[in-house]
Amino acid sequence: AQTVTQSQPEMSVQEAETVTLSCTYDTSENNYYLFWYKQPPSRQMILVIRQEAYKQQNATENRFSVNFQKAAKSFSLKISDSQLGDTAMYFCAFMKHANSGGSNYKLTFGKGTLLTVNP
Amino acid sequence: DTGVSQNPRHKITKRGQNVTFRCDPISEHNRLYWYRQTLGQGPEFLTYFQNEAQLEKSRLLSDRFSAERPKGSFSTLEIQRTEQGDSAMYLCASRRGANTEAFFGQGTRLTVV
């Protein structure tokens, strides 16, 4: 079974600053996906960024980037130039790859980090 | 494409009553998931459908829970004889293919009093 750990229940950052959210995971799989999801207050969860484990290059989406350390099983999210709209719960999630056999592509989530961007 | 729709958004029920939630996935998404999210926790997997077939159920899904997806379109999640511990946000997600993005609905918040 996979586990995902987010050790920072809450974080805050000033608008326009950079913040990094931490995530570690445990798995015996070699091929998998990692995700960061954003859940704004009273709104649905949306995908921020995803990383395929077999790709060494860290994923980047505009102001969002990850630092994926496969050997350390670490997957942190960096948000640059933070905006007020970034205020939300952020969840790190794991999913077995389709080639892993028996995967129903369900997501295993961490407990989340509440990020507050202050003006 | 209006996204994943869940109804109702909120439900308050008395302990012991039965409740049913509905999820309408994005059209042509053949994979549908139910998750439960309690306060301070991340979503936890409950069950998975591929088309109309329920292919996996979590141990979290007790005998009081049942889910269906007739005709492989919308899905319902029923909880019988609700208990206070059932109070949570119930999330539905759908995806089109194996390695594609999962889209989530806004969830149904259940409060059992």
PDB file of C-alpha atoms in Angstrom, chain B residues 16-90:
ATOM      1  CA  GLY B  16     -30.610   6.242  11.399  1.00  0.00           C
ATOM      2  CA  GLN B  17     -32.017   7.736   8.209  1.00  0.00           C
ATOM      3  CA  ASN B  18     -30.986   6.702   4.717  1.00  0.00           C
ATOM      4  CA  VAL B  19     -29.417   9.154   2.290  1.00  0.00           C
ATOM      5  CA  THR B  20     -28.568   9.015  -1.397  1.00  0.00           C
ATOM      6  CA  PHE B  21     -26.139  11.184  -3.318  1.00  0.00           C
ATOM      7  CA  ARG B  22     -25.832  11.563  -7.048  1.00  0.00           C
ATOM      8  CA  CYS B  23     -22.822  12.161  -9.270  1.00  0.00           C
ATOM      9  CA  ASP B  24     -22.969  13.084 -12.956  1.00  0.00           C
ATOM     10  CA  PRO B  25     -19.524  12.641 -14.465  1.00  0.00           C
ATOM     11  CA  ILE B  26     -18.190  14.411 -17.497  1.00  0.00           C
ATOM     12  CA  SER B  27     -19.784  12.822 -20.527  1.00  0.00           C
ATOM     13  CA  GLU B  28     -17.693  10.073 -22.138  1.00  0.00           C
ATOM     14  CA  HIS B  29     -15.681   9.595 -18.940  1.00  0.00           C
ATOM     15  CA  ASN B  30     -15.951   5.856 -18.380  1.00  0.00           C
ATOM     16  CA  ARG B  31     -14.124   5.814 -15.042  1.00  0.00           C
ATOM     17  CA  LEU B  32     -15.851   7.126 -11.933  1.00  0.00           C
ATOM     18  CA  TYR B  33     -14.619   7.293  -8.343  1.00  0.00           C
ATOM     19  CA  TRP B  34     -16.117   8.077  -4.961  1.00  0.00           C
ATOM     20  CA  TYR B  35     -13.963   9.482  -2.170  1.00  0.00           C
ATOM     21  CA  ARG B  36     -14.736  10.542   1.392  1.00  0.00           C
ATOM     22  CA  GLN B  37     -13.057  13.519   3.020  1.00  0.00           C
ATOM     23  CA  THR B  38     -13.332  14.186   6.730  1.00  0.00           C
ATOM     24  CA  LEU B  39     -12.221  17.352   8.473  1.00  0.00           C
ATOM     25  CA  GLY B  40      -8.466  17.737   8.483  1.00  0.00           C
ATOM     26  CA  GLN B  41      -7.899  14.756   6.224  1.00  0.00           C
ATOM     27  CA  GLY B  42      -7.273  14.202   2.578  1.00  0.00           C
ATOM     28  CA  PRO B  43      -9.827  12.370   0.450  1.00  0.00           C
ATOM     29  CA  GLU B  44      -9.938   8.608   0.946  1.00  0.00           C
ATOM     30  CA  PHE B  45     -10.907   6.211  -1.811  1.00  0.00           C
ATOM     31  CA  LEU B  46     -14.270   4.472  -1.426  1.00  0.00           C
ATOM     32  CA  THR B  47     -15.106   2.791  -4.709  1.00  0.00           C
ATOM     33  CA  TYR B  48     -14.423   2.739  -8.443  1.00  0.00           C
ATOM     34  CA  PHE B  49     -16.531   2.082 -11.535  1.00  0.00           C
ATOM     35  CA  GLN B  50     -15.429   1.396 -15.055  1.00  0.00           C
ATOM     36  CA  ASN B  51     -18.527   1.934 -17.121  1.00  0.00           C
ATOM     37  CA  GLU B  52     -21.313   0.203 -15.150  1.00  0.00           C
ATOM     38  CA  ALA B  53     -19.031  -2.304 -13.432  1.00  0.00           C
ATOM     39  CA  GLN B  54     -17.977  -1.667  -9.846  1.00  0.00           C
ATOM     40  CA  LEU B  55     -14.407  -2.943  -9.923  1.00  0.00           C
ATOM     41  CA  GLU B  56     -13.077  -2.035  -6.513  1.00  0.00           C
ATOM     42  CA  LYS B  57     -14.457  -1.240  -3.080  1.00  0.00           C
ATOM     43  CA  SER B  58     -12.441   0.042  -0.159  1.00  0.00           C
ATOM     44  CA  ARG B  59     -12.679  -1.549   3.265  1.00  0.00           C
ATOM     45  CA  LEU B  60     -14.015   1.857   4.320  1.00  0.00           C
ATOM     46  CA  LEU B  61     -17.195   0.987   2.458  1.00  0.00           C
ATOM     47  CA  SER B  62     -19.176  -0.820   5.117  1.00  0.00           C
ATOM     48  CA  ASP B  63     -22.283  -2.903   4.446  1.00  0.00           C
ATOM     49  CA  ARG B  64     -24.384   0.198   4.999  1.00  0.00           C
ATOM     50  CA  PHE B  65     -22.894   1.793   1.902  1.00  0.00           C
ATOM     51  CA  SER B  66     -23.874   0.894  -1.628  1.00  0.00           C
ATOM     52  CA  ALA B  67     -22.982   2.476  -4.927  1.00  0.00           C
ATOM     53  CA  GLU B  68     -24.367   1.994  -8.382  1.00  0.00           C
ATOM     54  CA  ARG B  69     -23.719   3.231 -11.847  1.00  0.00           C
ATOM     55  CA  PRO B  70     -26.530   2.005 -14.051  1.00  0.00           C
ATOM     56  CA  LYS B  71     -25.856   2.273 -17.773  1.00  0.00           C
ATOM     57  CA  GLY B  72     -22.387   3.588 -17.068  1.00  0.00           C
ATOM     58  CA  SER B  73     -23.486   7.201 -16.800  1.00  0.00           C
ATOM     59  CA  PHE B  74     -24.420   8.841 -13.479  1.00  0.00           C
ATOM     60  CA  SER B  75     -23.683   7.151 -10.180  1.00  0.00           C
ATOM     61  CA  THR B  76     -25.449   7.064  -6.832  1.00  0.00           C
ATOM     62  CA  LEU B  77     -24.011   6.473  -3.385  1.00  0.00           C
ATOM     63  CA  GLU B  78     -26.474   5.378  -0.718  1.00  0.00           C
ATOM     64  CA  ILE B  79     -25.826   5.225   2.994  1.00  0.00           C
ATOM     65  CA  GLN B  80     -28.325   3.279   5.074  1.00  0.00           C
ATOM     66  CA  ARG B  81     -28.918   3.802   8.788  1.00  0.00           C
ATOM     67  CA  THR B  82     -26.587   6.775   8.917  1.00  0.00           C
ATOM     68  CA  GLU B  83     -24.293   7.254  11.897  1.00  0.00           C
ATOM     69  CA  GLN B  84     -22.599  10.391  13.168  1.00  0.00           C
ATOM     70  CA  GLY B  85     -19.285   9.019  11.937  1.00  0.00           C
ATOM     71  CA  ASP B  86     -20.619   9.187   8.397  1.00  0.00           C
ATOM     72  CA  SER B  87     -20.500  12.989   8.541  1.00  0.00           C
ATOM     73  CA  ALA B  88     -18.037  13.992   5.837  1.00  0.00           C
ATOM     74  CA  MET B  89     -17.636  15.452   2.375  1.00  0.00           C
ATOM     75  CA  TYR B  90     -18.326  12.873  -0.316  1.00  0.00           C
TER      76      TYR B  90
END
